[in-house]
Amino acid sequence: MKKICQSLPFLLAVITTRAQSNYVAILPSDTEQEIVRKAANVVPTPRQLRWQQLELTAFFHFGVNTFTDKEWGDGTEDEKIFNPTKLDANQWIRVCKKAGIKQVILTVRHHDGFCLWPSKYTEHSVKNSPWENGKGDVVKEVAEACKNQNMGFGIYLSPWDRNSKLYGTDAYNDYFVHQLTELLTHYGRIDEVWFDGANGEGPNGKKQVYAFDRWYKVIRTLQPAATIAIMGPDVRWVGTESGYGREQEWSVVPVSALSAETVAKNSQTSVDIKFSGDMTADVLGSREKIRSAKALAWYPAETDVSIRPGWFYHQKEDSEVKSPEKLMDIYYNSVGKNSVLLLNIPPDREGLLSDADVKSLLGWRALRDSIFKDNLVKRSVLQIPASKQDVPLLDDGNVQTGITLKETGGEYIVQLKLDAPRSFNILQLQEEISKGQRVESFVLEGFQGGRWEKITEGSTIGYKRILKFKACTTDQVRLRITSSRLQPTLAEMGLYHSLKN
Ligand code: FUL
């Protein structure tokens, strides 16, 4: 141990001098300018980058609660109540595909401990239900439907298990590893493992100490491409279940310093961060927040919300399904605020996505298609920066090709001349995040009445930022990035006109 401690400064130096990584240590001797430069060079790991580009993902909360009409089961449910009459996972995935969703996460085991697969390690599972005479496996059905329809597949495995007699003892962590291993080895590729934060009281009055580090190792070994979300190192919870993210959303945030041992093991690869403390504050990664950090990591936000008031299906909520317009507003405030949306669509007692939910999802897709079909940037010529690069780079839908802007007078400018005076009320911006998240503030201006007038302004951009404003008509616009941590690279820019604003 002593040896490791003595060599720590050297190991940290290895990390800090590497070009770009998902993690950087801040040294006591670093100036504020150096800290800002370091923050600007923190980048996502390949698995985080893939996840961020999904934009839209879905949750399926399904299990005994669907049949007891509860939100949280207590683990005493009779397995016989689980009996969907028309379960069709292909329908779930077909609808999600049509809605533009790229990955789904199934609650394979919620807090009640009931397993949607025939686990060897418990009796509280589909194997003791009448569904398919106890021979069914919901996890298999969903995994196969995803594979057949080219949809990402993830699992929600609740750390809290109200059924297990082992809960509250060390043996519970072994039980958890056994189940995790079943899930990660029997169903093909798993793209995401989602650990919820709820940690209730066990039957013997003890709280369980979860062996997270051990679980992460199992996942990294068996499914190295899978993101580990929420109680995990790759993706953090945005902090609410409303669907509305932060005004200022930094994917680079302070994290607690790593143990010397972890650093030593990972010094040449990306690093698994240790999440800690309250990640729900209003602003997480501003200059003020990173100034006193010991380390910074790429740790992006996921916004989870249900299409209905509850997470599980309840018939009485059929009339409370969120409308396409409400889902649109959530989209602007989640994906449009630098996070991935995780929208819950709970299958009903038949084992199908219900009509009301399907109608709303498809209406939302139609709305998005109509609003985003005509990007006015495609009808424009780039005036600044004057270069051989031309506008298609900003509207080619490729987030890996952008324009690295040059500083002029303390700011970075993109100026466009449109083909004619045009009206718009939506601005969409994307940074090329594989180079880092850098923009701290920006203003959009239009040339009107012989001078530049402010149309809208914002702080962070990150992977995607969408701003809505009162419609404005002009044939010349400029984006002024008024503050950036280092030269920003703008990957995409869009100007749209929504009639439903
Ligand atoms: C929460 C759980 O307690 C809810 O039941 C639901 O699964 C939600 C997504 O996470 O913490």
Coordinates of C-alpha atoms and ligand atoms in Angstrom, one line a residue:
M1 CA 0.0 0.0 0.0
K2 CA 2.8 2.4 1.0
K3 CA 4.5 1.7 -2.3
I4 CA 1.4 2.6 -4.3
C5 CA 1.0 5.9 -2.4
Q6 CA 4.5 6.9 -3.0
S7 CA 4.2 6.4 -6.7
L8 CA 0.9 8.2 -7.0
P9 CA 2.1 11.6 -8.2
F10 CA 3.9 9.8 -11.1
L11 CA 0.9 7.8 -12.0
L12 CA -1.3 10.9 -12.0
A13 CA 1.2 12.6 -14.2
V14 CA 0.9 9.8 -16.8
I15 CA -2.8 10.5 -17.0
T16 CA -2.6 14.2 -17.1
T17 CA -0.1 14.4 -19.8
R18 CA -2.0 11.9 -22.1
A19 CA -3.6 13.8 -24.9
Q20 CA -7.3 13.2 -24.3
S21 CA -9.1 10.9 -21.8
N22 CA -12.4 10.5 -20.1
Y23 CA -10.8 11.5 -16.8
V24 CA -8.2 14.0 -15.6
A25 CA -6.7 14.6 -12.2
I26 CA -6.4 18.2 -11.0
L27 CA -3.2 18.9 -9.2
P28 CA -2.9 21.4 -6.3
S29 CA -0.4 23.4 -8.4
D30 CA -2.8 23.8 -11.4
T31 CA -3.9 27.4 -12.1
E32 CA -7.5 28.2 -13.0
Q33 CA -6.5 28.5 -16.6
E34 CA -4.9 25.1 -16.6
I35 CA -8.0 23.5 -14.9
V36 CA -10.2 25.0 -17.7
R37 CA -7.9 23.7 -20.4
K38 CA -7.9 20.2 -18.8
A39 CA -11.7 20.3 -18.6
A40 CA -11.9 21.2 -22.3
N41 CA -9.9 18.1 -23.2
V42 CA -11.9 15.5 -21.3
V43 CA -13.7 13.4 -23.9
P44 CA -16.3 10.5 -23.8
T45 CA -15.2 6.9 -24.0
P46 CA -16.3 5.0 -27.2
R47 CA -19.2 3.4 -25.2
Q48 CA -20.3 6.8 -23.9
L49 CA -20.1 8.3 -27.4
R50 CA -22.3 5.5 -28.9
W51 CA -24.8 5.9 -26.0
Q52 CA -25.0 9.7 -26.4
Q53 CA -25.7 9.5 -30.1
L54 CA -28.8 7.2 -29.5
E55 CA -30.6 10.4 -28.3
L56 CA -33.9 8.5 -27.7
T57 CA -34.2 5.3 -25.6
A58 CA -37.1 3.6 -24.0
F59 CA -37.9 1.9 -20.7
F60 CA -40.3 -1.0 -20.4
H61 CA -41.5 -1.3 -16.8
F62 CA -43.2 -4.7 -16.8
G63 CA -43.6 -7.4 -14.1
V64 CA -45.8 -8.4 -11.2
N65 CA -46.7 -4.8 -10.5
T66 CA -48.5 -4.8 -13.9
F67 CA -50.9 -7.3 -12.5
T68 CA -51.2 -6.1 -8.9
D69 CA -51.7 -2.5 -10.1
K70 CA -48.8 -1.3 -7.8
E71 CA -45.7 0.8 -8.4
W72 CA -43.6 -1.0 -5.8
G73 CA -44.2 -4.7 -5.0
D74 CA -43.0 -6.1 -1.7
G75 CA -41.8 -9.4 -2.9
T76 CA -44.7 -11.5 -1.5
E77 CA -46.6 -11.6 -4.7
D78 CA -47.9 -15.0 -5.9
E79 CA -46.0 -15.8 -9.1
K80 CA -49.3 -17.1 -10.5
I81 CA -50.6 -13.5 -11.1
F82 CA -48.1 -13.0 -13.9
N83 CA -50.0 -14.0 -17.0
P84 CA -49.9 -11.8 -20.0
T85 CA -52.4 -13.1 -22.5
K86 CA -50.9 -11.8 -25.8
L87 CA -47.4 -10.9 -25.0
D88 CA -45.6 -9.7 -28.2
A89 CA -42.2 -8.1 -27.8
N90 CA -42.0 -7.6 -31.5
Q91 CA -44.9 -5.2 -31.2
W92 CA -43.0 -3.2 -28.5
I93 CA -39.9 -2.9 -30.7
R94 CA -41.9 -2.2 -33.9
V95 CA -43.6 0.8 -32.2
C96 CA -40.4 2.0 -30.7
K97 CA -38.6 1.8 -34.1
K98 CA -41.4 3.8 -35.7
A99 CA -41.1 6.4 -32.9
G100 CA -37.4 6.8 -33.7
I101 CA -36.2 5.1 -30.5
K102 CA -32.8 3.5 -30.8
Q103 CA -32.4 1.4 -27.6
V104 CA -34.7 -0.1 -25.0
I105 CA -34.2 -1.1 -21.4
L106 CA -36.4 -3.8 -19.8
T107 CA -37.0 -4.1 -16.0
V108 CA -35.8 -7.7 -15.8
R109 CA -36.2 -7.5 -12.0
H110 CA -37.8 -4.6 -10.1
H111 CA -37.7 -4.1 -6.3
D112 CA -40.1 -7.0 -5.8
G113 CA -37.4 -9.4 -6.9
F114 CA -39.6 -11.1 -9.5
C115 CA -37.5 -12.2 -12.4
L116 CA -38.7 -11.9 -16.0
W117 CA -36.4 -14.8 -16.9
P118 CA -36.3 -18.3 -15.4
S119 CA -33.4 -17.6 -13.1
K120 CA -31.8 -20.7 -11.5
Y121 CA -31.3 -18.8 -8.2
T122 CA -34.8 -17.9 -7.2
E123 CA -38.4 -19.3 -7.3
H124 CA -39.8 -15.8 -7.6
S125 CA -39.9 -15.8 -11.4
V126 CA -41.7 -16.5 -14.6
K127 CA -40.9 -20.2 -14.2
N128 CA -43.6 -20.5 -11.5
S129 CA -46.2 -18.5 -13.4
P130 CA -49.0 -19.8 -15.7
W131 CA -47.6 -17.8 -18.6
E132 CA -46.5 -20.3 -21.3
N133 CA -46.8 -23.0 -18.6
G134 CA -43.8 -21.7 -16.8
K135 CA -41.6 -22.2 -19.8
G136 CA -41.6 -18.5 -21.0
D137 CA -38.8 -16.0 -20.8
V138 CA -39.6 -12.3 -21.3
V139 CA -35.9 -11.3 -21.4
K140 CA -35.3 -13.7 -24.3
E141 CA -38.4 -12.5 -26.2
V142 CA -37.3 -8.8 -25.9
A143 CA -33.6 -9.5 -26.6
E144 CA -34.6 -11.5 -29.8
A145 CA -37.0 -8.8 -31.0
C146 CA -34.3 -6.2 -30.5
K147 CA -31.8 -8.3 -32.4
N148 CA -34.2 -9.0 -35.3
Q149 CA -35.1 -5.3 -35.6
N150 CA -31.7 -3.9 -35.0
M151 CA -32.5 -2.1 -31.7
G152 CA -30.2 -1.7 -28.8
F153 CA -31.0 -3.8 -25.7
G154 CA -30.4 -3.0 -22.1
I155 CA -31.5 -4.4 -18.7
Y156 CA -32.7 -2.7 -15.5
L157 CA -31.7 -5.0 -12.6
S158 CA -32.8 -3.5 -9.3
P159 CA -30.1 -3.7 -6.6
W160 CA -32.9 -3.7 -4.1
D161 CA -34.6 -7.0 -3.9
R162 CA -37.5 -7.3 -1.4
N163 CA -38.0 -11.0 -2.0
S164 CA -34.5 -12.4 -1.4
K165 CA -33.9 -13.9 2.0
L166 CA -30.2 -13.1 1.5
Y167 CA -30.8 -9.3 1.3
G168 CA -28.8 -7.5 4.0
T169 CA -26.0 -10.2 4.1
D170 CA -22.8 -10.6 2.1
A171 CA -24.3 -13.7 0.4
Y172 CA -26.7 -11.3 -1.4
N173 CA -23.8 -9.9 -3.4
D174 CA -23.0 -13.4 -4.6
Y175 CA -26.7 -13.9 -5.5
F176 CA -26.6 -10.7 -7.5
V177 CA -23.5 -11.7 -9.4
H178 CA -25.0 -15.0 -10.3
Q179 CA -28.1 -13.4 -11.7
L180 CA -26.1 -10.7 -13.5
T181 CA -24.0 -13.5 -15.0
E182 CA -27.1 -15.3 -16.3
L183 CA -28.3 -12.1 -17.9
L184 CA -25.0 -11.2 -19.4
T185 CA -24.3 -14.6 -20.9
H186 CA -27.6 -16.0 -22.1
Y187 CA -29.1 -13.2 -24.2
G188 CA -26.5 -12.0 -26.7
R189 CA -25.3 -8.4 -26.7
I190 CA -26.4 -6.2 -23.8
D191 CA -25.9 -2.5 -24.5
E192 CA -26.7 -1.0 -21.2
V193 CA -27.0 -2.1 -17.5
W194 CA -29.1 0.3 -15.5
F195 CA -28.7 0.3 -11.7
D196 CA -31.3 2.2 -9.7
G197 CA -30.4 4.1 -6.6
A198 CA -33.2 2.7 -4.2
N199 CA -31.7 0.8 -1.3
G200 CA -34.4 -0.2 1.2
E201 CA -34.4 -1.9 4.5
G202 CA -33.8 -5.7 4.4
P203 CA -35.9 -8.2 6.3
N204 CA -33.4 -8.5 9.1
G205 CA -33.4 -4.7 9.5
K206 CA -30.1 -4.2 7.8
K207 CA -29.3 -2.2 4.8
Q208 CA -27.5 -4.0 2.0
V209 CA -24.0 -2.8 1.2
Y210 CA -23.9 -3.3 -2.5
A211 CA -20.7 -4.6 -4.0
F212 CA -20.8 -2.2 -6.9
D213 CA -17.1 -2.5 -7.8
R214 CA -17.5 -6.3 -8.1
W215 CA -20.6 -6.0 -10.3
Y216 CA -18.9 -3.5 -12.6
K217 CA -16.0 -5.9 -13.1
V218 CA -18.5 -8.7 -14.1
I219 CA -20.1 -6.4 -16.6
R220 CA -16.8 -5.1 -18.1
T221 CA -15.6 -8.7 -18.4
L222 CA -18.8 -10.2 -19.9
Q223 CA -20.2 -7.3 -21.9
P224 CA -17.3 -4.7 -22.3
A225 CA -19.3 -2.5 -24.7
A226 CA -22.3 -2.0 -22.3
T227 CA -22.8 1.3 -20.6
I228 CA -23.4 1.2 -16.8
A229 CA -26.0 3.8 -15.9
I230 CA -27.1 5.7 -12.9
M231 CA -25.4 3.9 -10.0
G232 CA -22.5 3.3 -12.4
P233 CA -19.5 5.0 -14.0
D234 CA -20.7 5.8 -17.5
V235 CA -24.0 7.7 -17.3
R236 CA -25.5 9.7 -14.5
W237 CA -29.1 10.5 -13.6
V238 CA -30.1 14.1 -14.6
G239 CA -31.7 14.5 -11.2
T240 CA -35.4 14.6 -11.8
E241 CA -38.1 12.3 -13.2
S242 CA -40.0 15.2 -14.9
G243 CA -38.3 14.9 -18.3
Y244 CA -36.9 18.4 -18.0
G245 CA -33.1 18.8 -17.8
R246 CA -30.8 21.6 -16.8
E247 CA -30.4 24.9 -18.6
Q248 CA -26.6 24.5 -18.2
E249 CA -25.6 20.9 -18.7
W250 CA -22.0 19.9 -18.6
S251 CA -20.9 16.4 -19.4
V252 CA -17.6 17.1 -17.7
V253 CA -18.1 17.2 -14.0
P254 CA -16.0 17.0 -10.8
V255 CA -15.7 13.5 -9.4
S256 CA -13.9 12.2 -6.3
A257 CA -10.3 11.3 -6.8
L258 CA -9.6 7.7 -7.7
S259 CA -7.8 5.3 -5.4
A260 CA -4.1 4.9 -6.3
E261 CA -4.8 1.2 -7.1
T262 CA -7.5 2.1 -9.7
V263 CA -5.3 4.7 -11.3
A264 CA -2.4 2.2 -11.5
K265 CA -4.6 -0.4 -13.2
N266 CA -6.0 2.0 -15.7
S267 CA -3.2 4.4 -16.5
Q268 CA -3.1 3.4 -20.1
T269 CA -6.8 3.1 -20.8
S270 CA -10.0 4.9 -20.0
V271 CA -10.8 5.1 -16.4
D272 CA -13.8 3.9 -14.4
I273 CA -14.7 6.9 -12.3
K274 CA -16.0 6.7 -8.8
F275 CA -19.4 8.5 -8.6
S276 CA -20.0 10.3 -5.3
G277 CA -22.0 13.0 -3.6
D278 CA -25.1 14.9 -4.9
M279 CA -25.2 15.0 -8.6
T280 CA -28.6 16.7 -8.7
A281 CA -27.6 20.4 -8.1
D282 CA -28.6 23.1 -10.6
V283 CA -25.2 23.4 -12.1
L284 CA -22.5 20.7 -11.9
G285 CA -19.6 21.6 -14.2
S286 CA -19.3 25.4 -14.4
R287 CA -15.9 27.1 -13.8
E288 CA -16.9 27.7 -10.2
K289 CA -17.6 24.0 -9.7
I290 CA -14.5 22.7 -11.4
R291 CA -12.1 25.2 -9.7
S292 CA -12.1 23.2 -6.5
A293 CA -12.3 19.7 -8.0
K294 CA -9.7 17.0 -7.4
A295 CA -10.6 15.3 -10.6
L296 CA -12.9 15.7 -13.6
A297 CA -14.6 13.0 -15.7
W298 CA -16.9 12.7 -18.7
Y299 CA -20.1 11.7 -16.9
P300 CA -23.1 12.6 -19.1
A301 CA -26.8 13.0 -18.1
E302 CA -29.7 10.8 -18.8
T303 CA -33.3 12.1 -18.4
D304 CA -35.8 9.4 -17.5
V305 CA -39.6 10.1 -17.5
S306 CA -42.7 8.0 -18.0
I307 CA -45.3 8.5 -20.7
R308 CA -47.9 8.0 -18.0
P309 CA -48.0 9.2 -14.4
G310 CA -46.7 5.8 -13.1
W311 CA -43.8 3.7 -14.2
F312 CA -45.9 0.5 -14.5
Y313 CA -49.1 0.1 -16.5
H314 CA -52.4 1.0 -14.7
Q315 CA -55.6 1.0 -16.7
K316 CA -56.9 4.0 -14.7
E317 CA -54.1 6.1 -16.3
D318 CA -55.2 5.4 -19.9
S319 CA -56.5 8.9 -20.2
E320 CA -53.4 10.5 -18.7
V321 CA -50.9 9.5 -21.4
K322 CA -48.7 12.4 -22.4
S323 CA -49.7 14.0 -25.6
P324 CA -47.4 14.3 -28.7
E325 CA -47.0 18.0 -27.9
K326 CA -46.0 17.3 -24.3
L327 CA -43.5 14.7 -25.5
M328 CA -42.2 17.3 -27.9
D329 CA -41.6 19.7 -25.1
I330 CA -39.8 17.0 -23.1
Y331 CA -37.7 16.3 -26.2
Y332 CA -36.6 20.0 -26.4
N333 CA -35.8 19.9 -22.7
S334 CA -33.9 16.6 -22.5
V335 CA -32.2 15.8 -25.9
G336 CA -32.2 19.5 -26.5
K337 CA -30.4 20.1 -23.3
N338 CA -27.4 17.8 -23.8
S339 CA -28.9 14.6 -22.4
V340 CA -30.3 11.3 -23.6
L341 CA -34.0 10.8 -23.1
L342 CA -35.1 7.5 -21.5
L343 CA -38.9 7.4 -22.0
N344 CA -40.9 4.8 -20.2
I345 CA -43.7 3.0 -22.1
P346 CA -45.1 0.3 -19.9
P347 CA -46.6 -2.8 -21.5
D348 CA -50.1 -3.6 -20.3
R349 CA -51.6 -6.8 -18.8
E350 CA -52.0 -8.4 -22.3
G351 CA -48.3 -7.9 -22.8
L352 CA -48.7 -5.2 -25.4
L353 CA -48.0 -1.4 -25.6
S354 CA -51.5 0.0 -25.3
D355 CA -53.3 2.0 -28.0
A356 CA -53.2 5.3 -26.2
D357 CA -49.4 5.1 -25.8
V358 CA -48.8 4.0 -29.4
K359 CA -51.0 6.8 -30.8
S360 CA -49.1 9.4 -28.8
L361 CA -45.6 8.0 -29.7
L362 CA -46.4 8.0 -33.4
G363 CA -48.0 11.5 -33.2
W364 CA -44.8 12.7 -31.5
R365 CA -42.7 11.2 -34.3
A366 CA -44.8 12.9 -37.0
L367 CA -44.4 16.2 -35.1
R368 CA -40.6 15.9 -35.0
D369 CA -40.5 15.0 -38.7
S370 CA -42.5 18.0 -39.7
I371 CA -40.6 20.4 -37.5
F372 CA -37.1 19.2 -38.5
K373 CA -37.7 18.5 -42.2
D374 CA -36.4 21.8 -43.6
N375 CA -33.1 23.0 -42.2
L376 CA -32.6 26.6 -43.4
V377 CA -28.9 26.2 -43.0
K378 CA -29.0 24.0 -46.1
R379 CA -30.3 27.0 -48.0
S380 CA -27.4 29.2 -46.9
V381 CA -23.8 30.1 -47.7
L382 CA -21.2 30.3 -45.0
Q383 CA -19.7 33.8 -44.9
I384 CA -17.6 33.4 -41.7
P385 CA -15.4 31.5 -41.2
A386 CA -14.1 32.2 -44.7
S387 CA -12.6 28.9 -45.7
K388 CA -12.8 26.1 -48.2
Q389 CA -15.0 24.2 -45.8
D390 CA -18.5 24.8 -46.7
V391 CA -21.9 24.7 -45.1
P392 CA -22.7 21.0 -45.8
L393 CA -20.4 20.2 -42.9
L394 CA -22.7 21.9 -40.5
D395 CA -25.8 20.2 -41.8
D396 CA -24.6 16.8 -43.1
G397 CA -26.0 14.9 -40.0
N398 CA -22.5 13.7 -39.3
V399 CA -21.6 14.7 -35.7
Q400 CA -18.0 13.6 -36.3
T401 CA -17.3 16.3 -38.9
G402 CA -17.4 19.9 -37.7
I403 CA -15.7 23.2 -38.1
T404 CA -13.1 24.1 -35.5
L405 CA -13.6 27.8 -35.1
K406 CA -10.9 30.4 -34.9
E407 CA -11.0 33.2 -32.3
T408 CA -11.6 36.8 -33.4
G409 CA -11.7 39.5 -30.7
G410 CA -12.3 37.0 -27.9
E411 CA -15.2 35.2 -29.7
Y412 CA -15.9 32.6 -32.3
I413 CA -18.3 33.5 -35.1
V414 CA -20.3 31.6 -37.7
Q415 CA -22.1 33.8 -40.2
L416 CA -24.6 32.6 -42.8
K417 CA -26.3 34.3 -45.7
L418 CA -29.7 32.6 -46.5
D419 CA -31.1 32.3 -50.0
A420 CA -33.9 34.7 -49.2
P421 CA -35.5 36.3 -46.1
R422 CA -36.8 33.3 -44.1
S423 CA -38.7 32.8 -40.9
F424 CA -37.5 30.5 -38.1
N425 CA -38.1 29.9 -34.4
I426 CA -35.8 27.0 -33.5
L427 CA -32.0 26.9 -33.3
Q428 CA -30.2 23.5 -33.0
L429 CA -26.5 23.3 -32.3
Q430 CA -24.1 20.4 -31.8
E431 CA -20.5 20.3 -30.6
E432 CA -18.2 17.6 -31.9
I433 CA -18.0 16.1 -28.4
S434 CA -15.3 13.6 -29.4
K435 CA -13.0 16.6 -29.1
G436 CA -14.6 17.7 -25.8
Q437 CA -17.4 20.0 -24.5
R438 CA -16.2 23.6 -24.6
V439 CA -18.9 26.2 -25.3
E440 CA -19.8 28.3 -22.2
S441 CA -22.1 30.9 -23.8
F442 CA -23.4 31.9 -27.2
V443 CA -25.8 34.4 -28.9
L444 CA -27.7 34.1 -32.1
E445 CA -28.2 37.3 -34.0
G446 CA -30.2 38.3 -37.2
F447 CA -29.4 41.2 -39.5
Q448 CA -32.6 43.3 -39.3
G449 CA -33.2 47.0 -40.1
G450 CA -29.6 47.6 -40.9
R451 CA -28.0 46.1 -37.8
W452 CA -27.4 42.9 -35.9
E453 CA -30.2 42.1 -33.4
K454 CA -30.2 39.4 -30.7
I455 CA -32.6 36.5 -31.4
T456 CA -31.7 34.2 -28.6
E457 CA -28.9 33.2 -26.3
G458 CA -27.7 30.2 -24.3
S459 CA -24.9 28.8 -22.2
T460 CA -23.8 25.2 -22.8
I461 CA -24.2 23.2 -26.1
G462 CA -22.5 19.8 -25.7
Y463 CA -23.9 17.0 -27.8
K464 CA -27.1 18.9 -28.7
R465 CA -28.8 22.1 -27.7
I466 CA -32.2 23.2 -29.0
L467 CA -33.6 26.7 -28.3
K468 CA -37.1 27.9 -29.2
F469 CA -37.9 31.6 -29.6
K470 CA -40.4 34.0 -31.1
A471 CA -40.3 33.6 -34.9
C472 CA -37.8 35.9 -36.6
T473 CA -37.4 36.7 -40.3
T474 CA -34.1 37.6 -41.9
D475 CA -31.7 36.6 -44.6
Q476 CA -28.5 36.8 -42.6
V477 CA -27.7 35.2 -39.2
R478 CA -24.6 34.9 -37.1
L479 CA -23.8 32.7 -34.1
R480 CA -21.4 34.4 -31.7
I481 CA -19.8 32.0 -29.3
T482 CA -18.9 34.5 -26.6
S483 CA -17.1 32.2 -24.2
S484 CA -15.4 28.8 -24.8
R485 CA -12.9 26.8 -22.7
L486 CA -10.8 26.2 -25.9
Q487 CA -11.4 26.5 -29.6
P488 CA -14.9 25.0 -30.1
T489 CA -15.7 22.5 -32.9
L490 CA -19.3 23.0 -34.2
A491 CA -20.5 19.7 -35.7
E492 CA -24.1 20.7 -36.7
M493 CA -26.3 23.7 -37.0
G494 CA -30.0 23.9 -37.8
L495 CA -32.6 26.7 -38.1
Y496 CA -36.2 25.5 -38.3
H497 CA -39.7 26.9 -38.3
S498 CA -42.2 25.1 -36.1
L499 CA -45.8 26.1 -36.6
K500 CA -46.6 24.6 -33.2
N501 CA -44.3 26.9 -31.2
Ligands
FUL1 C1 -37.0 4.5 -9.3 C2 -37.8 3.2 -8.9 O1 -38.1 3.2 -7.5 C3 -39.1 3.4 -9.7 O2 -40.0 2.3 -9.5 C4 -38.7 3.3 -11.2 O3 -38.1 2.1 -11.5 C5 -37.7 4.4 -11.5 C6 -37.1 4.4 -12.9 O4 -36.6 4.4 -10.6 O5 -36.0 4.7 -8.5

